[in-house]
XYZ file of C-alpha atoms in Angstrom:
331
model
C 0.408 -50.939 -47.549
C 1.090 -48.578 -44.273
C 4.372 -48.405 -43.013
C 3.715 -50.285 -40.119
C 2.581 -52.962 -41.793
C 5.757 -52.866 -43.474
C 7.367 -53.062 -40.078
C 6.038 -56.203 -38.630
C 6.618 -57.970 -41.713
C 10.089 -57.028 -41.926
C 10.998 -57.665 -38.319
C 8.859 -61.088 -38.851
C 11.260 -62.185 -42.118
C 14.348 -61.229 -40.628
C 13.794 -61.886 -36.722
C 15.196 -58.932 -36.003
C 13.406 -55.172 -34.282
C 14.204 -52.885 -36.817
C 16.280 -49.854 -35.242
C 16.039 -46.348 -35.834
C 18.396 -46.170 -38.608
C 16.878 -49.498 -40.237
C 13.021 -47.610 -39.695
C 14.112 -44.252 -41.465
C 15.616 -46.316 -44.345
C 12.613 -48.538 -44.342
C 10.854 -45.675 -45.062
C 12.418 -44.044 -47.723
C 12.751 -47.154 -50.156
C 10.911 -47.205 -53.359
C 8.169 -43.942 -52.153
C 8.048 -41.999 -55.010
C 4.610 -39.732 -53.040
C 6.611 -36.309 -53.938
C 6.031 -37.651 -57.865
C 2.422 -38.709 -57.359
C 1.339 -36.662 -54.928
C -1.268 -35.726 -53.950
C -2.090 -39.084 -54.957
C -0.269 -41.980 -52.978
C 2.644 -43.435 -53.618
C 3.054 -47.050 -55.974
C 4.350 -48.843 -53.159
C 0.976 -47.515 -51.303
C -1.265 -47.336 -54.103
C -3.170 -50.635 -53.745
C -3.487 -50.776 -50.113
C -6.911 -49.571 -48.662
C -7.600 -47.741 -46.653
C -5.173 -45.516 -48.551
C -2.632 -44.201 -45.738
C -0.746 -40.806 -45.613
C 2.544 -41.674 -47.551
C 5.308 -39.143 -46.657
C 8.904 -38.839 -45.556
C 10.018 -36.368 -42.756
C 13.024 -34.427 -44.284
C 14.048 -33.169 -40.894
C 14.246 -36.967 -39.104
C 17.448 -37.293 -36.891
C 18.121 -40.704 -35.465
C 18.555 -40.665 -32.176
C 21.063 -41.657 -29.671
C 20.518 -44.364 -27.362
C 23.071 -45.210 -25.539
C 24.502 -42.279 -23.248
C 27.966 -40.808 -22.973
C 29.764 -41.942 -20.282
C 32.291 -39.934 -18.570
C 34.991 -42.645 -18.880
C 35.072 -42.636 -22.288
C 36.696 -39.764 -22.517
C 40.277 -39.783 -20.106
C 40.499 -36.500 -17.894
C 43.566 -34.297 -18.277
C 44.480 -35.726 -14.688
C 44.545 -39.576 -15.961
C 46.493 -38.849 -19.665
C 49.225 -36.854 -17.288
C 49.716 -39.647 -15.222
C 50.078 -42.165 -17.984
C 52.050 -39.843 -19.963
C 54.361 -39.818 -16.837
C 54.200 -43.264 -16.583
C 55.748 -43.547 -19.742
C 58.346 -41.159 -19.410
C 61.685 -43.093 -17.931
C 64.365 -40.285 -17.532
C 64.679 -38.219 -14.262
C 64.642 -34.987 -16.197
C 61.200 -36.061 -17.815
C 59.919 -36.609 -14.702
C 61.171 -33.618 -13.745
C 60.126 -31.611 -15.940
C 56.184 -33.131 -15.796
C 56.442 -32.532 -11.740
C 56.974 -29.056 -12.580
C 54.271 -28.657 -15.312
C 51.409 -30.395 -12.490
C 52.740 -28.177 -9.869
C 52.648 -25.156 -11.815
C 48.877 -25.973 -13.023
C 47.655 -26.002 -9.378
C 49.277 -22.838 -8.232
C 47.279 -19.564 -8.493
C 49.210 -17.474 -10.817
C 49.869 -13.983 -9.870
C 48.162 -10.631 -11.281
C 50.291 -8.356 -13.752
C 49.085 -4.767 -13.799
C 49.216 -2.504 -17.148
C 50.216 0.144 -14.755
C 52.703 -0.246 -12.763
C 51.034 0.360 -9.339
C 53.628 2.827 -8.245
C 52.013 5.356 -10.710
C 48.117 4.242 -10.493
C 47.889 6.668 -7.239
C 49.496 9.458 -8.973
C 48.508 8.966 -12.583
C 47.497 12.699 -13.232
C 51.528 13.550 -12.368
C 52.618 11.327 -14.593
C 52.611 13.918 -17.614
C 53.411 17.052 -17.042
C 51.720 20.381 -18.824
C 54.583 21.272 -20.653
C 54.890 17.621 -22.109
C 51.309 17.378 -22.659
C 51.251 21.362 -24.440
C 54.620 19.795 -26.467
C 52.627 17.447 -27.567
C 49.503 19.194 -28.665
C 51.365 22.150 -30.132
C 55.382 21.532 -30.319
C 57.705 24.784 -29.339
C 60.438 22.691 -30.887
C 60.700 20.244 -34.095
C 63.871 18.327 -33.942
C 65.336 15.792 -36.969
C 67.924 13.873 -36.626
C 70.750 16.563 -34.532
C 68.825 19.532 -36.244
C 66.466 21.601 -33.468
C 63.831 24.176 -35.297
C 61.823 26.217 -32.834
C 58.161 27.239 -33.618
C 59.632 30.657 -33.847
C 62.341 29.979 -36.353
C 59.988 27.408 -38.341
C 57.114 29.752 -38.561
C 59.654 32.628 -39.756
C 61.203 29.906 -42.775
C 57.127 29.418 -43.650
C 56.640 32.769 -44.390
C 59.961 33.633 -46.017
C 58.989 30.496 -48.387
C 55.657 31.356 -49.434
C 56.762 34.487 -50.095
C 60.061 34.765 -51.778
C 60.201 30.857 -53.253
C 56.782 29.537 -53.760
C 55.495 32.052 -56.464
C 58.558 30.667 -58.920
C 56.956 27.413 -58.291
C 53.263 27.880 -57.496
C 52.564 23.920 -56.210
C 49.919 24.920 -53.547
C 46.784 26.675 -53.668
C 46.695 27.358 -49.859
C 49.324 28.420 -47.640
C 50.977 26.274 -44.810
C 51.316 26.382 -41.350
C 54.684 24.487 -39.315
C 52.545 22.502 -36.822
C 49.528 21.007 -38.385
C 52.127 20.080 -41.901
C 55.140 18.630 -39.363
C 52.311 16.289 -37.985
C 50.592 15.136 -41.017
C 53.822 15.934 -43.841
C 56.796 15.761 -41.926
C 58.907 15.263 -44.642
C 57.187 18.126 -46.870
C 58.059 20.463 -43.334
C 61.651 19.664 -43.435
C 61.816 20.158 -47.263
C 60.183 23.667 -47.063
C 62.337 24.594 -44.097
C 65.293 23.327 -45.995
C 64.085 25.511 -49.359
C 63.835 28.549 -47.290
C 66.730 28.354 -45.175
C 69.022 28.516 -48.455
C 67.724 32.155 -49.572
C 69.774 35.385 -49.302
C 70.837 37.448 -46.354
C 67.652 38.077 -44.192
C 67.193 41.174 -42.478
C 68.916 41.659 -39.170
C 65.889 41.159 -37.134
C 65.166 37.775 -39.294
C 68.982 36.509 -39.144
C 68.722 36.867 -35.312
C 65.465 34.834 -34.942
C 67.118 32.378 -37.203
C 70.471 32.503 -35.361
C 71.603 28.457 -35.165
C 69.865 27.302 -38.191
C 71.792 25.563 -40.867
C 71.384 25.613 -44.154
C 73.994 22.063 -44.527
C 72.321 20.457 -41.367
C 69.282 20.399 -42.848
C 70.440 19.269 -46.051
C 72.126 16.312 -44.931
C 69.419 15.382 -42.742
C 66.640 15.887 -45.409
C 68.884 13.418 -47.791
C 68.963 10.753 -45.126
C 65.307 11.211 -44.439
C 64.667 10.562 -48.090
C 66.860 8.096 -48.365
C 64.533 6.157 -45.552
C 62.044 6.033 -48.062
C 63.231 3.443 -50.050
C 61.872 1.237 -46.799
C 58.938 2.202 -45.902
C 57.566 4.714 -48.970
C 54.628 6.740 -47.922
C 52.637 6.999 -50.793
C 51.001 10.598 -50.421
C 50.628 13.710 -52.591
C 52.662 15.459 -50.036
C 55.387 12.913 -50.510
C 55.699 13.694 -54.384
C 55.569 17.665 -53.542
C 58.314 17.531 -51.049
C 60.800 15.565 -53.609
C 59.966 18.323 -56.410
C 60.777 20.684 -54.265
C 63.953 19.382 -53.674
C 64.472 19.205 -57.486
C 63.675 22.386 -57.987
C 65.854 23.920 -55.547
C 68.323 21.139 -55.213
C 70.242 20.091 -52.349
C 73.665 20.770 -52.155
C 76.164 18.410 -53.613
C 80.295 17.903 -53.479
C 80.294 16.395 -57.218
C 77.522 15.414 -59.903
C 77.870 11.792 -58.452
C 76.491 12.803 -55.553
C 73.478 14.978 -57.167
C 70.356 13.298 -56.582
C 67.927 15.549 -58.361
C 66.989 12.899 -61.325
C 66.994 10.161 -58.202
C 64.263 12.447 -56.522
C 62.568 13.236 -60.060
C 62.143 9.746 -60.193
C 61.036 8.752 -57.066
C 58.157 11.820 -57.705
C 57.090 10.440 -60.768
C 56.922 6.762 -59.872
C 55.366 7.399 -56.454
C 52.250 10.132 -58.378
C 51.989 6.830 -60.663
C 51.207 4.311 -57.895
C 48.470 7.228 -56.012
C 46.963 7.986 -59.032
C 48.328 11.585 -60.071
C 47.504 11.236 -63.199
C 43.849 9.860 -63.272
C 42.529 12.223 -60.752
C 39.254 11.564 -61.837
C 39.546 7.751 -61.001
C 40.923 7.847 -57.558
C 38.763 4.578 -56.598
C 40.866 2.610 -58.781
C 44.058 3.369 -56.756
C 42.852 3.266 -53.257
C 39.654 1.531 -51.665
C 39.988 3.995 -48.447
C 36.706 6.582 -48.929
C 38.962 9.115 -47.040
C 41.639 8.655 -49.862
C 39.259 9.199 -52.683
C 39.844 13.319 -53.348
C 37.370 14.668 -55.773
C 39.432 16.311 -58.424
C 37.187 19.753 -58.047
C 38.466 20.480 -54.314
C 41.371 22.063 -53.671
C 43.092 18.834 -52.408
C 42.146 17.111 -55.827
C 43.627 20.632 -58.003
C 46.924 20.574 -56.238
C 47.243 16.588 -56.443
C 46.739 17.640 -60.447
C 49.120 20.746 -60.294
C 52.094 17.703 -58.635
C 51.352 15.598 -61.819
C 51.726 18.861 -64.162
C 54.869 19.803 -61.967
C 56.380 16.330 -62.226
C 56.140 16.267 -66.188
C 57.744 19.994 -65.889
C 60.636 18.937 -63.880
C 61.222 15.169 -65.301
C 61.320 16.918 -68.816
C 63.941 19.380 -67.135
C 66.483 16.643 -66.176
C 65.881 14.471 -68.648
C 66.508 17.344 -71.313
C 70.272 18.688 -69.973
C 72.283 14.799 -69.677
C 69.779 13.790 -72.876
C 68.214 10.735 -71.114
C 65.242 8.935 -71.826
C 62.055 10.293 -70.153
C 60.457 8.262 -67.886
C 56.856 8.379 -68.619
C 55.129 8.838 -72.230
C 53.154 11.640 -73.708
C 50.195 10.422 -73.199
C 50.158 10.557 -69.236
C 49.881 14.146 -69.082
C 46.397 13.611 -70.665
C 44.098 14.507 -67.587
C-alpha cells in the first residue's frame, strides 16, 4: 500500500485533509523498512507494485500561517500602557523622563580627556618615563633608597652576609629584584644595612639610611602578607633571611622570627618546595613549572633545605614542636 493511498483513505474516513503534522505521523506508524530493508516494509509488503517505503529523518513541518507584526507589542505601545496604568504624578513623572531620555542623542565621553589628546607626547615627561624604566630612587613606606645607596647595600650583602648563608647561586641586582621581588629587595637592604662601620667613603654614600626605618617598615610589609600572600620562592627567601638575621625587637613578645619561620615553611609547602620534581602538581601555569636542574629549580631546593635548617633552629632553643616531619626533607 503507497502512502498516498494511505492518504486518500484516511482523509475519506475521517472527512478531514490531513495536515502536515497529521502526514509526517501518518507516515511513521507501523513502518518497520529500517528492519526489513532492503525488502519493504509489512505494512507495504503486499501491495504491488511494491513502492519505496522510507521515512525522511530530517522532515520539519512547516509553518503556514505568517507572523504578524501585531502579535508582538512594540516597546512604544507596552510604554504607553504601562503608563496608562501608572496613577501617581511621580510615576508619570518618572516614565516622561525615561521616553524623553530614550529619544535624545546621548553625548560622547572621551578616554582622554581632550585637553591632553593635542599634547599627548607632553604628557610624560623623560625623567618620569627613565623613573620608570630604571628607578634613581626606591621608596617604602617614609624610607627613600637611591640606586646609589641600594646598589652599595647589594654588594656589601653578597659579600660580607650571603656566604654565612649561601641561599642564591647568582648574584642580584637592585632594579630588576625591586620590580619582580620587592619584598626580597627590602629584606636584603635591611640585612645589609645592619653590618659594622663601613668605610668612610661607604658611610657617606649611605649617609640617611636607617637601619630601624627599614626594620619597621619591612615588619609592616610582612605583616601585609597575611592579605594578599604572594606565593613565590622569593617570598620564602626573603622571610629566612629575616630569620637568620632577625629584625630588631624591644622584648621576646615582639620577636617574630618563629612567626616568619613559619610563614617560610607553610608558604614552600603550598609552591611545592619540597617536590621540586613535581612542580605540575602545584601550579598549572607552564611559566611556573621550574625544572629542578636550572638554577631557578636548585635555589627553590636550597629554600626548602634552608627552611628545615632554620625551623629546626627555633624550634630547638624554646623546645617546640617542629612544624613539618622528617620525611619532607626527602627530595
Amino acid at each position: 500500500m503507497s502512502d498516498s493511498d494511505t492518504l486518500e483513505k484516511a482523509s475519506a474516513s475521517t472527512g478531514h485533509t490531513l495536515t502536515g503534522g497529521k502526514r509526517q505521523r501518518s507516515r511513521q506508524i507501523k513502518c518497520d523498512a529500517q528492519d526489513t530493508f532492503p525488502a519493504p516494509c509489512s505494512r507495504c509488503v503486499g501491495t504491488q507494485p511494491t513502492p519505496l517505503c522510507r521515512v525522511d529523518p530530517n522532515y520539519r513541518r512547516s509553518r503556514k500561517r505568517p507572523v504578524k507584526a501585531t502579535d508582538a507589542p512594540s516597546s512604544t505601545n507596552r510604554r504607553t500602557s504601562i503608563s496608562s496604568s501608572l496613577s501617581t504624578p511621580l510615576a508619570r513623572n518618572i516614565e516622561l523622563a525615561i521616553s524623553s531620555a530614550s529619544t535624545l542623542p546621548r553625548p560622547l565621553v572621551p578616554l582622554v580627556p581632550l585637553t591632553q589628546v593635542s599634547g599627548l607626547a607632553t604628557v610624560i615627561s623623560d625623567e618620569q618615563l627613565a623613573q620608570a624604566i630604571w628607578p634613581s630612587v626606591f621608596e617604602l613606606g617614609g624610607v627613600h633608597v637611591s640606586i646609589e645607596q641600594a646598589t652599595t647595600l647589594f654588594d656589601e650583602f653578597f659579600e660580607h652576609f650571603h656566604p654565612s648563608c649561601p641561599m642564591f647561586l647568582t648574584s642580584r641586582a637592585p632594579v630588576p629584584t625591586h620590580r619582580t621581588d620587592p619584598l626580597l629587595f627590602w629584606a636584603i637592604l635591611a640585612v645589609a644595612s645592619r653590618g659594622p662601620p663601613l668605610p668612610s667613603g661607604m658611610q657617606k654614600i649611605l649617609q640617611g639610611v636607617s637601619y630601624e626605618a627599614l626594620a619597621e617598615q619591612v615588619k609592616a610589609s610582612v605583616a601585609a602578607l597575611g592579605i594578599y600572600p604572594p606565593r613565590t620562592p622569593s617570598v620564602v627567601q626573603a622571610l629566612l633571611l629575616l630569620c637568620e638575621w632577625p629584625l630588631p625587637a624591644k622584648s621576646s613578645r615582639d620577636d617574630r622570627t618563629w612567626h616568619y619561620s613559619s610563614l617560610a615553611i607553610q608558604t614552600a609547602l603550598q609552591i611545592g618546595l619540597h617536590r621540586p620534581q613535581f612542580p605540575h602538581e602545584f601550579t598549572s601555569r607552564i611559566e611556573e613549572q621550574v625544572a629542578a636542574e636550572t638554577v631557578e629549580g636548585q635555589e627553590r631546593t636550597l629554600a626548602w633545605i634552608y627552611c628545615h635548617i632554620i625551623g629546626y633552629r627555633y624550634a630547638s632553643s624554646p623546645a617546640l614542636m617542629l612544624l613539618f616531619s622528617y620525611h619532607t626533607l626527602l627530595l
